[in-house]
């Protein structure tokens, strides 16, 4: 069988690598267990998840940092750990970062009762795939620390395809003024609060008149009429009406996925 969800936490999602918000953490969790990078895992928002393992397996927990326990004993993070049948895995509140990632040896089977992208519910059954080998591979990875919620998140950006629609002053303000991650943010986009940028509405009018929707990729920094930037995240649609003024560097995008509402964000151009 696999495992049963005793408590789902505030939001726990079954996700493949293309939908997670911190891809490096999910990649590391799978690599520690010898899973292919495409293996499905769990994204646990803030903690609160409790699983009971019906069959034995092995797990790795990465991403956010907090107290994670196995049968009441602290589970080491960023490490492959054997889990016996009947064991209970429990995630305490995330103290650093915001999203834990849980990989299971063999990955989560598509035949489980929790389809990808849907929040888990209490009583849901999770099925595991076949392990790729029996031991754990040697994984050399740089030390990764989850984001300190008291420190600003600094991400690098480059100019987007519609950056020329804005004057130099707008770009200067975008890259020099501090922004705050809004609580209205979701998996579609990280909404930034602060002093609105001028010229957003005029640029949107110009884009609308062209009749061409703007391509949107993860990391696109859109500037809607409100003048408040929105960073497109993994749940974004393929196009947008708002102009793309900038693009977050791919290697920095995972930082946005671990930022907390109210945390300061700096965009460096």
XYZ file of C-alpha atoms in Angstrom:
269
model
C 0.000 0.000 0.000
C 2.213 2.827 1.254
C 1.088 5.429 3.768
C -2.109 6.962 5.133
C -2.613 10.666 5.805
C -3.513 11.127 9.473
C -3.455 14.949 9.334
C -2.861 16.860 6.071
C -1.607 20.126 7.563
C -2.588 23.531 6.170
C -1.855 22.403 2.598
C 0.024 19.352 1.357
C 0.165 18.769 -2.389
C 1.250 15.812 -4.518
C 3.475 17.371 -7.185
C 5.903 16.575 -9.968
C 9.051 18.643 -10.426
C 7.443 21.001 -12.971
C 4.902 22.245 -10.421
C 6.916 22.595 -7.203
C 7.906 26.099 -6.092
C 11.354 25.125 -4.787
C 12.684 22.807 -7.483
C 16.173 22.460 -6.014
C 14.786 21.071 -2.743
C 12.572 18.513 -4.500
C 15.479 17.520 -6.740
C 17.724 17.006 -3.712
C 15.110 14.911 -1.873
C 14.765 12.575 -4.866
C 18.520 12.419 -5.471
C 19.198 11.376 -1.875
C 16.951 8.338 -2.377
C 18.156 7.414 -5.855
C 14.834 8.424 -7.416
C 14.720 9.869 -10.929
C 14.346 13.635 -10.999
C 10.859 13.183 -12.445
C 9.606 11.308 -9.353
C 6.529 12.757 -7.671
C 6.761 13.972 -4.068
C 4.936 16.049 -1.479
C 5.094 19.807 -0.961
C 4.144 20.583 2.653
C 3.192 24.188 3.368
C 4.233 25.369 6.862
C 4.080 21.863 8.398
C 1.278 20.015 10.170
C 1.403 16.894 7.976
C 1.231 13.544 9.758
C 1.658 10.265 7.859
C 1.389 6.660 9.059
C 3.436 4.230 6.990
C 1.602 0.970 6.367
C 4.611 -0.483 4.572
C 8.269 0.242 5.191
C 10.193 2.576 2.909
C 12.798 5.338 2.997
C 12.257 9.102 2.926
C 14.136 12.367 2.602
C 12.892 15.762 3.798
C 14.345 18.984 2.386
C 13.356 22.637 1.899
C 11.989 24.371 4.988
C 13.535 23.791 8.402
C 11.634 22.855 11.522
C 11.144 19.854 13.799
C 10.256 16.741 11.791
C 9.847 13.554 13.820
C 9.667 9.837 13.109
C 7.903 7.974 15.928
C 8.602 10.986 18.148
C 12.330 11.135 17.426
C 13.830 13.995 15.440
C 14.359 13.131 11.788
C 17.530 14.590 10.213
C 16.820 16.858 7.251
C 18.564 16.605 3.869
C 19.334 12.932 4.467
C 17.877 9.574 3.377
C 16.280 7.743 6.336
C 14.725 4.269 6.570
C 11.104 4.146 7.767
C 9.726 0.896 9.289
C 6.130 -0.314 8.820
C 3.712 1.367 11.236
C 5.942 4.411 11.776
C 4.444 7.895 12.066
C 6.144 10.833 10.353
C 5.117 14.260 11.628
C 6.043 17.764 10.436
C 6.261 20.560 12.999
C 5.877 24.245 12.093
C 8.380 25.529 9.533
C 10.724 27.949 11.322
C 12.864 28.837 8.299
C 11.467 28.860 4.803
C 7.848 27.945 4.251
C 7.692 24.715 2.206
C 9.012 21.279 3.154
C 9.580 18.669 0.443
C 9.132 14.960 1.114
C 10.370 12.307 -1.273
C 9.735 8.584 -0.785
C 12.001 5.904 -2.221
C 10.438 4.837 -5.515
C 8.335 7.996 -5.711
C 4.608 8.307 -5.200
C 2.612 6.112 -7.542
C 0.111 7.700 -9.918
C -2.362 5.047 -8.705
C -2.631 6.682 -5.304
C -5.825 8.347 -4.078
C -4.320 11.853 -4.194
C -4.023 13.182 -7.778
C -1.284 15.671 -8.558
C -2.023 19.255 -7.630
C -4.848 18.386 -5.247
C -4.521 19.036 -1.519
C -4.367 15.907 0.624
C -7.198 15.090 2.998
C -7.187 13.072 6.189
C -7.574 9.374 5.396
C -6.100 9.635 1.896
C -3.898 6.715 0.848
C -0.501 7.221 -0.770
C 1.065 4.448 -2.839
C 4.777 4.132 -3.489
C 6.539 3.114 -6.686
C 9.299 0.550 -7.004
C 12.677 1.624 -5.597
C 15.551 2.042 -8.063
C 18.020 -0.166 -6.231
C 18.302 -0.914 -2.510
C 21.009 1.376 -1.193
C 21.329 5.139 -1.152
C 23.579 6.912 -3.639
C 26.413 9.204 -2.587
C 25.060 12.703 -3.181
C 27.473 15.600 -2.930
C 25.463 18.754 -2.540
C 26.311 22.199 -1.181
C 24.947 23.015 2.250
C 21.454 24.477 1.811
C 19.895 26.581 4.518
C 16.260 27.580 4.384
C 15.438 31.274 4.228
C 15.545 33.267 7.447
C 12.113 34.982 7.603
C 13.726 37.977 9.319
C 16.078 38.686 6.410
C 15.274 40.121 2.961
C 15.058 37.790 -0.022
C 17.442 38.969 -2.748
C 16.842 37.774 -6.318
C 18.520 38.823 -9.548
C 16.530 39.882 -12.586
C 17.217 40.705 -16.215
C 15.210 42.947 -18.507
C 12.059 41.405 -19.916
C 10.670 41.635 -23.470
C 8.508 44.704 -22.646
C 11.133 46.536 -20.573
C 11.603 49.056 -23.397
C 7.990 50.207 -22.861
C 9.078 51.799 -19.572
C 11.436 54.666 -18.885
C 14.714 54.386 -16.992
C 13.130 55.739 -13.819
C 10.640 52.856 -13.648
C 13.427 50.274 -13.978
C 15.492 52.087 -11.359
C 12.631 52.042 -8.872
C 11.857 48.382 -9.623
C 15.434 47.380 -8.838
C 16.260 49.763 -5.989
C 13.139 50.105 -3.865
C 12.220 47.372 -1.367
C 9.131 45.238 -1.953
C 7.071 43.175 0.473
C 5.633 39.768 -0.398
C 1.863 40.212 -0.213
C -0.363 37.720 1.654
C -2.445 37.659 -1.550
C 0.341 35.675 -3.219
C -0.438 32.125 -4.362
C 0.976 29.367 -6.542
C 0.163 31.407 -9.650
C 2.169 34.460 -8.673
C 4.139 36.194 -5.936
C 2.481 39.587 -5.555
C 4.741 42.375 -4.363
C 3.449 45.282 -2.286
C 5.079 48.696 -2.095
C 4.952 52.080 -3.843
C 3.264 51.501 -7.237
C 5.379 52.037 -10.334
C 4.295 54.694 -12.825
C 3.427 53.954 -16.430
C 2.059 50.441 -15.937
C -1.414 51.251 -17.234
C -0.071 53.011 -20.335
C 2.196 50.072 -21.143
C -0.716 47.652 -20.737
C -2.785 49.756 -23.159
C 0.016 49.590 -25.714
C 0.297 45.817 -25.334
C -3.481 45.415 -25.671
C -3.567 47.509 -28.830
C -0.946 45.246 -30.411
C -3.419 42.362 -30.118
C -0.673 39.969 -29.017
C -0.916 38.231 -25.612
C 2.366 38.321 -23.723
C 4.150 34.953 -23.265
C 4.643 34.135 -19.623
C 7.178 31.749 -18.119
C 7.947 31.023 -14.486
C 9.976 33.949 -13.190
C 8.334 36.547 -15.456
C 7.895 39.836 -13.584
C 4.614 41.289 -14.794
C 3.537 44.866 -14.244
C -0.275 45.137 -14.139
C -2.193 48.461 -14.137
C -1.875 48.628 -10.335
C 1.866 49.250 -10.777
C 2.635 46.466 -8.283
C 4.882 43.721 -9.730
C 3.815 40.071 -9.847
C 6.355 37.254 -10.229
C 4.877 34.317 -12.177
C 5.260 31.016 -10.314
C 4.730 27.375 -11.242
C 0.930 27.592 -11.419
C 0.865 30.408 -13.978
C -1.045 30.271 -17.299
C 0.897 30.436 -20.546
C 0.079 34.033 -21.478
C -0.803 37.291 -19.768
C -2.221 40.683 -20.689
C 0.212 42.560 -18.458
C 3.662 43.410 -19.885
C 6.699 41.432 -18.750
C 9.152 44.057 -17.532
C 11.724 41.623 -16.122
C 12.583 37.945 -15.638
C 13.954 36.415 -12.425
C 17.121 34.394 -12.952
C 16.222 30.715 -12.975
C 18.682 29.859 -10.203
C 17.064 32.468 -7.914
C 13.423 31.579 -8.541
C 13.327 28.901 -5.812
C 14.001 31.643 -3.245
C 10.663 33.241 -4.071
C 8.987 29.883 -3.486
C 10.370 29.770 0.072
C 9.595 33.412 0.992
C 6.877 34.195 3.534
C 4.097 36.771 3.225
C 5.374 39.987 4.800
C 8.998 39.188 3.976
C 11.030 41.873 2.209
C 12.078 41.158 -1.387
C 14.840 42.944 -3.313
C 14.989 42.703 -7.115
C 18.525 43.285 -8.339
C 18.920 44.295 -11.986
